[in-house]
XYZ file of C-alpha atoms in Angstrom:
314
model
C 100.836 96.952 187.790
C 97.735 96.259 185.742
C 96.551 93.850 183.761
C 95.525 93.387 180.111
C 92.116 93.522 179.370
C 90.154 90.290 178.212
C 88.964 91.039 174.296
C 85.886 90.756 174.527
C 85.097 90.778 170.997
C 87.496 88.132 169.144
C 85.740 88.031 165.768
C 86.708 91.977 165.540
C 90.051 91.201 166.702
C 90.390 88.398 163.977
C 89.018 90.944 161.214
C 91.398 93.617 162.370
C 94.409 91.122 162.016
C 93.315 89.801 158.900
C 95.769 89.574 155.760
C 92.513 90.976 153.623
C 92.213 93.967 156.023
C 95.869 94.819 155.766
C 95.811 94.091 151.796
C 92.783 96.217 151.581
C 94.740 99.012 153.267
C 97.485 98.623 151.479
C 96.040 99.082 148.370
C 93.648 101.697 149.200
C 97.200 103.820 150.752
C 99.191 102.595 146.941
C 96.931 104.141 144.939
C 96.185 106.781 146.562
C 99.782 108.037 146.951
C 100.032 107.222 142.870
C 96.846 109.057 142.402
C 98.506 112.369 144.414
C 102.531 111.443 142.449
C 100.299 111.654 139.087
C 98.135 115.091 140.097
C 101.628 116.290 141.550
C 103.387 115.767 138.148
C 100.352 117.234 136.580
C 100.926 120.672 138.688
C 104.366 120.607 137.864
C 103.591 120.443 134.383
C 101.031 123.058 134.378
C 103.206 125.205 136.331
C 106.610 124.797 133.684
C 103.925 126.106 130.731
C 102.629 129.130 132.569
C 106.631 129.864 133.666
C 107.752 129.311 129.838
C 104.667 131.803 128.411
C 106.025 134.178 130.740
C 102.748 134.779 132.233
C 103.406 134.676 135.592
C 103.257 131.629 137.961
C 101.267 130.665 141.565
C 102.193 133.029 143.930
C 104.683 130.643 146.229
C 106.287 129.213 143.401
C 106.856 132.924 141.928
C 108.247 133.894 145.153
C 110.840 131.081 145.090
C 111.738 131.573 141.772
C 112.555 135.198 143.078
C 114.799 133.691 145.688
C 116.629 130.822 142.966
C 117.516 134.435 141.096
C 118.682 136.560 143.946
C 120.679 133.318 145.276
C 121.715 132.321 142.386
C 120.345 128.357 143.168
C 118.185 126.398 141.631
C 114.488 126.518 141.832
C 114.236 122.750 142.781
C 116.464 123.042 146.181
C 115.023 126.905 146.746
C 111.402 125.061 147.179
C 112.898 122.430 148.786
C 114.122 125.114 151.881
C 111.002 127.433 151.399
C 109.131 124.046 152.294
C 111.269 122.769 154.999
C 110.880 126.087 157.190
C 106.793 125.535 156.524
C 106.474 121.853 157.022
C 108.625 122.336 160.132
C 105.664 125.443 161.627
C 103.053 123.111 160.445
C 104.453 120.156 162.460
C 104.188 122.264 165.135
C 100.806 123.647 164.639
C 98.615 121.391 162.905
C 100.214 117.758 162.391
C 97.373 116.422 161.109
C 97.472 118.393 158.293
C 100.678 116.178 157.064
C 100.529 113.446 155.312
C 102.374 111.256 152.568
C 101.025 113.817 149.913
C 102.524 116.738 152.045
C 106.290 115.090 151.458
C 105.726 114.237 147.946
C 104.771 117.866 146.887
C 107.003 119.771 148.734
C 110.223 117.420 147.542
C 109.106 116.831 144.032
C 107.561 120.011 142.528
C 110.297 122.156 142.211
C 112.629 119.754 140.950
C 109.598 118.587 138.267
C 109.584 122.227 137.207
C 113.290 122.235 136.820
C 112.988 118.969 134.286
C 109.876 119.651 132.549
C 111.158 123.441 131.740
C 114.288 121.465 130.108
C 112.174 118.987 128.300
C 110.061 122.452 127.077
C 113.074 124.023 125.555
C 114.157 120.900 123.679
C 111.002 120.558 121.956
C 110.234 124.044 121.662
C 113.640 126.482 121.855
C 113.107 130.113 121.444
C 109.131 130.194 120.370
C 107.424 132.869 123.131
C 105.167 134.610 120.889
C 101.253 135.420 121.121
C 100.403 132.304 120.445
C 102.643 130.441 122.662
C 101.829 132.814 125.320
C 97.728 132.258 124.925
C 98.587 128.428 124.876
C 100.513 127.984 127.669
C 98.393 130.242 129.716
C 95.499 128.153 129.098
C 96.349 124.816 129.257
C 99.221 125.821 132.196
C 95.978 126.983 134.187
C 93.899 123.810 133.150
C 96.973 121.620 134.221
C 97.918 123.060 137.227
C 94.104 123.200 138.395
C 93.719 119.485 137.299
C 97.013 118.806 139.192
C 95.775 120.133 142.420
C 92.764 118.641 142.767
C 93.734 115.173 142.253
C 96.718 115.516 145.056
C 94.385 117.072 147.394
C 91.539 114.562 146.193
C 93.714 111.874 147.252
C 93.420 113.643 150.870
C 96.845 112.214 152.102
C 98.086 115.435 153.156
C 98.494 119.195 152.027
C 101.325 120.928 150.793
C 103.235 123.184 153.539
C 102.113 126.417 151.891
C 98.355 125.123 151.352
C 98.204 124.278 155.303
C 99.128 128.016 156.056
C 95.121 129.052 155.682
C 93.631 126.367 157.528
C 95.545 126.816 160.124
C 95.338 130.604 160.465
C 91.517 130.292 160.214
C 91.268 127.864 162.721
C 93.274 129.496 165.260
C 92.461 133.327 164.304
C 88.603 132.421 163.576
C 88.832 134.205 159.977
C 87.340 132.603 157.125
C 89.517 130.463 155.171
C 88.556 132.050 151.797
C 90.349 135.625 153.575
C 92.840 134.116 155.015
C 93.968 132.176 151.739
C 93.351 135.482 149.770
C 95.682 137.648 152.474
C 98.107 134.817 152.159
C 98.094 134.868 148.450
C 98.600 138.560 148.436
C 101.628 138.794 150.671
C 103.348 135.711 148.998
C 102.681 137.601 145.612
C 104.235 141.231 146.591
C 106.897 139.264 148.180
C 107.326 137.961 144.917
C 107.143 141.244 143.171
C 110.047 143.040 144.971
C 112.419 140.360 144.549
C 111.923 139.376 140.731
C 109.695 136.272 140.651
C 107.405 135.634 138.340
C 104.763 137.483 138.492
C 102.266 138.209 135.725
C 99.022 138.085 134.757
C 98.538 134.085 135.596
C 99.644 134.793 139.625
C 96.348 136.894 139.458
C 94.036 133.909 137.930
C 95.574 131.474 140.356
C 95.720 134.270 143.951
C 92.000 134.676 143.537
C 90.113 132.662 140.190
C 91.214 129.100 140.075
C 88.442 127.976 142.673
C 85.806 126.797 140.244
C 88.199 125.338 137.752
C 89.452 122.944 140.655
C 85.768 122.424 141.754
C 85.191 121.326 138.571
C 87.955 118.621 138.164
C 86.866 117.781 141.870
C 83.431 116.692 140.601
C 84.281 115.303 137.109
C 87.622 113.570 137.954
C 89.210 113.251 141.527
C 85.708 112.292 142.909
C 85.556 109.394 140.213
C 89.065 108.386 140.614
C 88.923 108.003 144.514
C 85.516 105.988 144.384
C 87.605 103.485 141.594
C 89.741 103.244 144.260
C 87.996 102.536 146.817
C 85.597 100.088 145.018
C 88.820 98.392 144.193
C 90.510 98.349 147.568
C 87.086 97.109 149.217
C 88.150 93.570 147.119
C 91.475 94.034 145.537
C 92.659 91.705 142.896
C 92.912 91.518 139.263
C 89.256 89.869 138.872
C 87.848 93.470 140.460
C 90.225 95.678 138.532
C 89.142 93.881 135.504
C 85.383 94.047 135.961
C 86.161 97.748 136.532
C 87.516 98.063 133.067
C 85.197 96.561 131.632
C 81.922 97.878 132.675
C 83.984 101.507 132.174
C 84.764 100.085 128.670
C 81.411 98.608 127.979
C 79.310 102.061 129.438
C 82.142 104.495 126.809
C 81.408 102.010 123.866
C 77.378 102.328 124.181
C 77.823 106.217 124.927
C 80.401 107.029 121.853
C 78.230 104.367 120.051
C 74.972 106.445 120.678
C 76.460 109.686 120.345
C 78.139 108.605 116.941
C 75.341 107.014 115.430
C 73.155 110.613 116.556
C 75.490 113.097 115.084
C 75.422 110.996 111.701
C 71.775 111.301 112.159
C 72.118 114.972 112.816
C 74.449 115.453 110.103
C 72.531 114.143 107.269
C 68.909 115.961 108.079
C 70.821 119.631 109.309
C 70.483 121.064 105.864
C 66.711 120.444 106.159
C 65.774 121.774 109.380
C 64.106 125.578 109.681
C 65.483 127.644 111.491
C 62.903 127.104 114.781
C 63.360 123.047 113.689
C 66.896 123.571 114.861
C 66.478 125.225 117.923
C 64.375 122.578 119.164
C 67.122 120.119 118.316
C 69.502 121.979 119.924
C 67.216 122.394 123.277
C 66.590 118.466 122.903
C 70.197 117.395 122.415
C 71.097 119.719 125.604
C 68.230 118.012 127.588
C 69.256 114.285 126.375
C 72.930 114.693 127.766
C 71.695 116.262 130.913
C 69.758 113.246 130.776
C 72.563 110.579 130.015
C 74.770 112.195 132.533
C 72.092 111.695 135.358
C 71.945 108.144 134.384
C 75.366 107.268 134.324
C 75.591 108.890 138.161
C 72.454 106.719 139.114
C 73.808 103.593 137.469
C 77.223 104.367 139.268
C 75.927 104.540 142.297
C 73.553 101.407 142.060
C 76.554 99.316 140.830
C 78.170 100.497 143.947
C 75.501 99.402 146.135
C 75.517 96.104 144.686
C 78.797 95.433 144.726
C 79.020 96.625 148.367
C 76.153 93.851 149.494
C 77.795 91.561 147.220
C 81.039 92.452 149.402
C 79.442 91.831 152.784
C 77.554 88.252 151.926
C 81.304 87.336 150.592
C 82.991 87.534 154.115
């Protein structure tokens, strides 16, 4: 029989128990798992517009949607089984690849799809034509790409399919970008021979929506998970509220500038020559370059502040 250990370190012990740590946690977990419910309802909505344009869908959902028609169920408890028999390899594989994001897209998508695709045809019944078919196919792809980088941004877990590549790299020493792409392919001619929906969009997604999820990684997720975690670092109304307001106080000066220069532009572009205007043009790109890299600077210096602010406080 041994004994317990002396702690040798009681302030750490008293910071570890403290109600702030635990709030702090708390809140950091709460809005993270609303920040990967929103990007998962964002997916599913992405995904209804690009399966009501008929343009084909990601290449697991297509498959299941192949299944739902051969079975005769619905798509909703299809995904729902598809996911189990994953989630239940991954468990045994790779745990840590689960999280509370992993339950919350493998349970809710499907269904989502099932809702929104009902909502679709009560606002618009019976209108696939070009049109319909160009604008679902490119905000479905924007959607769907926005959608999955704000539930992975929120890094509380993978969905069951998305854990396949990972894991197969890790334990076959392939790079993930071929394993993903072999997955991709397999779940998309699986898809093919038993009527899902396949089309031109399963293509973009298999092998092109990379960059367009890089992209929302860097302009939104990134943003939304450093709000977050300023926030959670001291979380009460007073923090949320300085939040919004320096957000609200850097947009009014920036539409405020941006207004007042396009007036400005407006009124003198009937007298500018033609080499007058490129020059402009060249200047304007250069100034927003410019106001971008200040806003990132200014971000990060308000961070720093805050953060030293943060440590004289306790």
């Amino acid at each position: 029989m041994t004994s317990n250990p002396q702690n040798s370190n009681p302030e750490a012990s008293e910071e570890k128990d403290s109600p702030n740590v635990s709030l702090n946690k708390f809140a950091d977990v709460g809005l993270r798992a609303l920040m990967a419910f929103v990007g998962i309802a964002i997916l599913s909505t992405g995904t209804t517009l690009l399966r009501e344009g008929n343009v084909g869908l990601d290449p697991f959902t297509a498959t299941n949607t192949g299944l739902a028609g051969k079975l005769g169920a619905g798509l909703g408890n299809v995904q729902l089984m598809v996911n189990l028999v994953i989630f239940v390899l991954v468990l045994l594989l790779d745990r840590k690849k689960i999280g509370i994001g992993t339950i919350m897209n493998m349970v809710l998508v499907g269904y989502e799809i099932q809702w929104f695709s009902i909502i679709y045809h009560q606002i618009l019944p019976n209108t696939v034509n070009i049109f319909t078919i160009m604008t679902n196919l490119v905000f479905g792809l924007l959607l769907f790409t926005l959608g999955s980088s704000l539930y992975m941004g929120a890094r509380l877990g993978v969905a069951p399919y998305d854990a396949i590549a990972p894991i197969i790299s890790k334990r076959t020493h392939v790079k993930y970008r071929w394993a993903r792409i072999t997955q991709d392919i397999i779940f998309m001619a699986a898809a093919f021979l038993i009527g899902g929906d396949v089309g031109f969009a399963t293509i973009i997604v298999a092998f092109f929506t990379g960059p367009l999820i890089t992209y929302w990684d860097t302009h939104v997720s990134e943003k939304v998970m450093q709000g977050i975690t300023d926030f959670s670092s001291t979380p009460s109304f007073r923090t949320a509220g300085k939040q919004l307001v320096n957000v609200g106080r850097i947009s009014y000066y920036v539409v405020r500038h941006a207004y007042e220069l396009t007036e400005k532009t407006q009124r003198q572009l009937s007298n500018y020559t033609d080499q007058e205007l490129d020059e402009r043009i060249e200047m304007t790109r250069n100034r927003s370059k410019q106001l971008s890299q200040v806003y990132e600077n200014t971000q990060k210096q308000l961070r720093l502040l805050q953060g030293e602010a943060d440590k004289r406080a306790k």
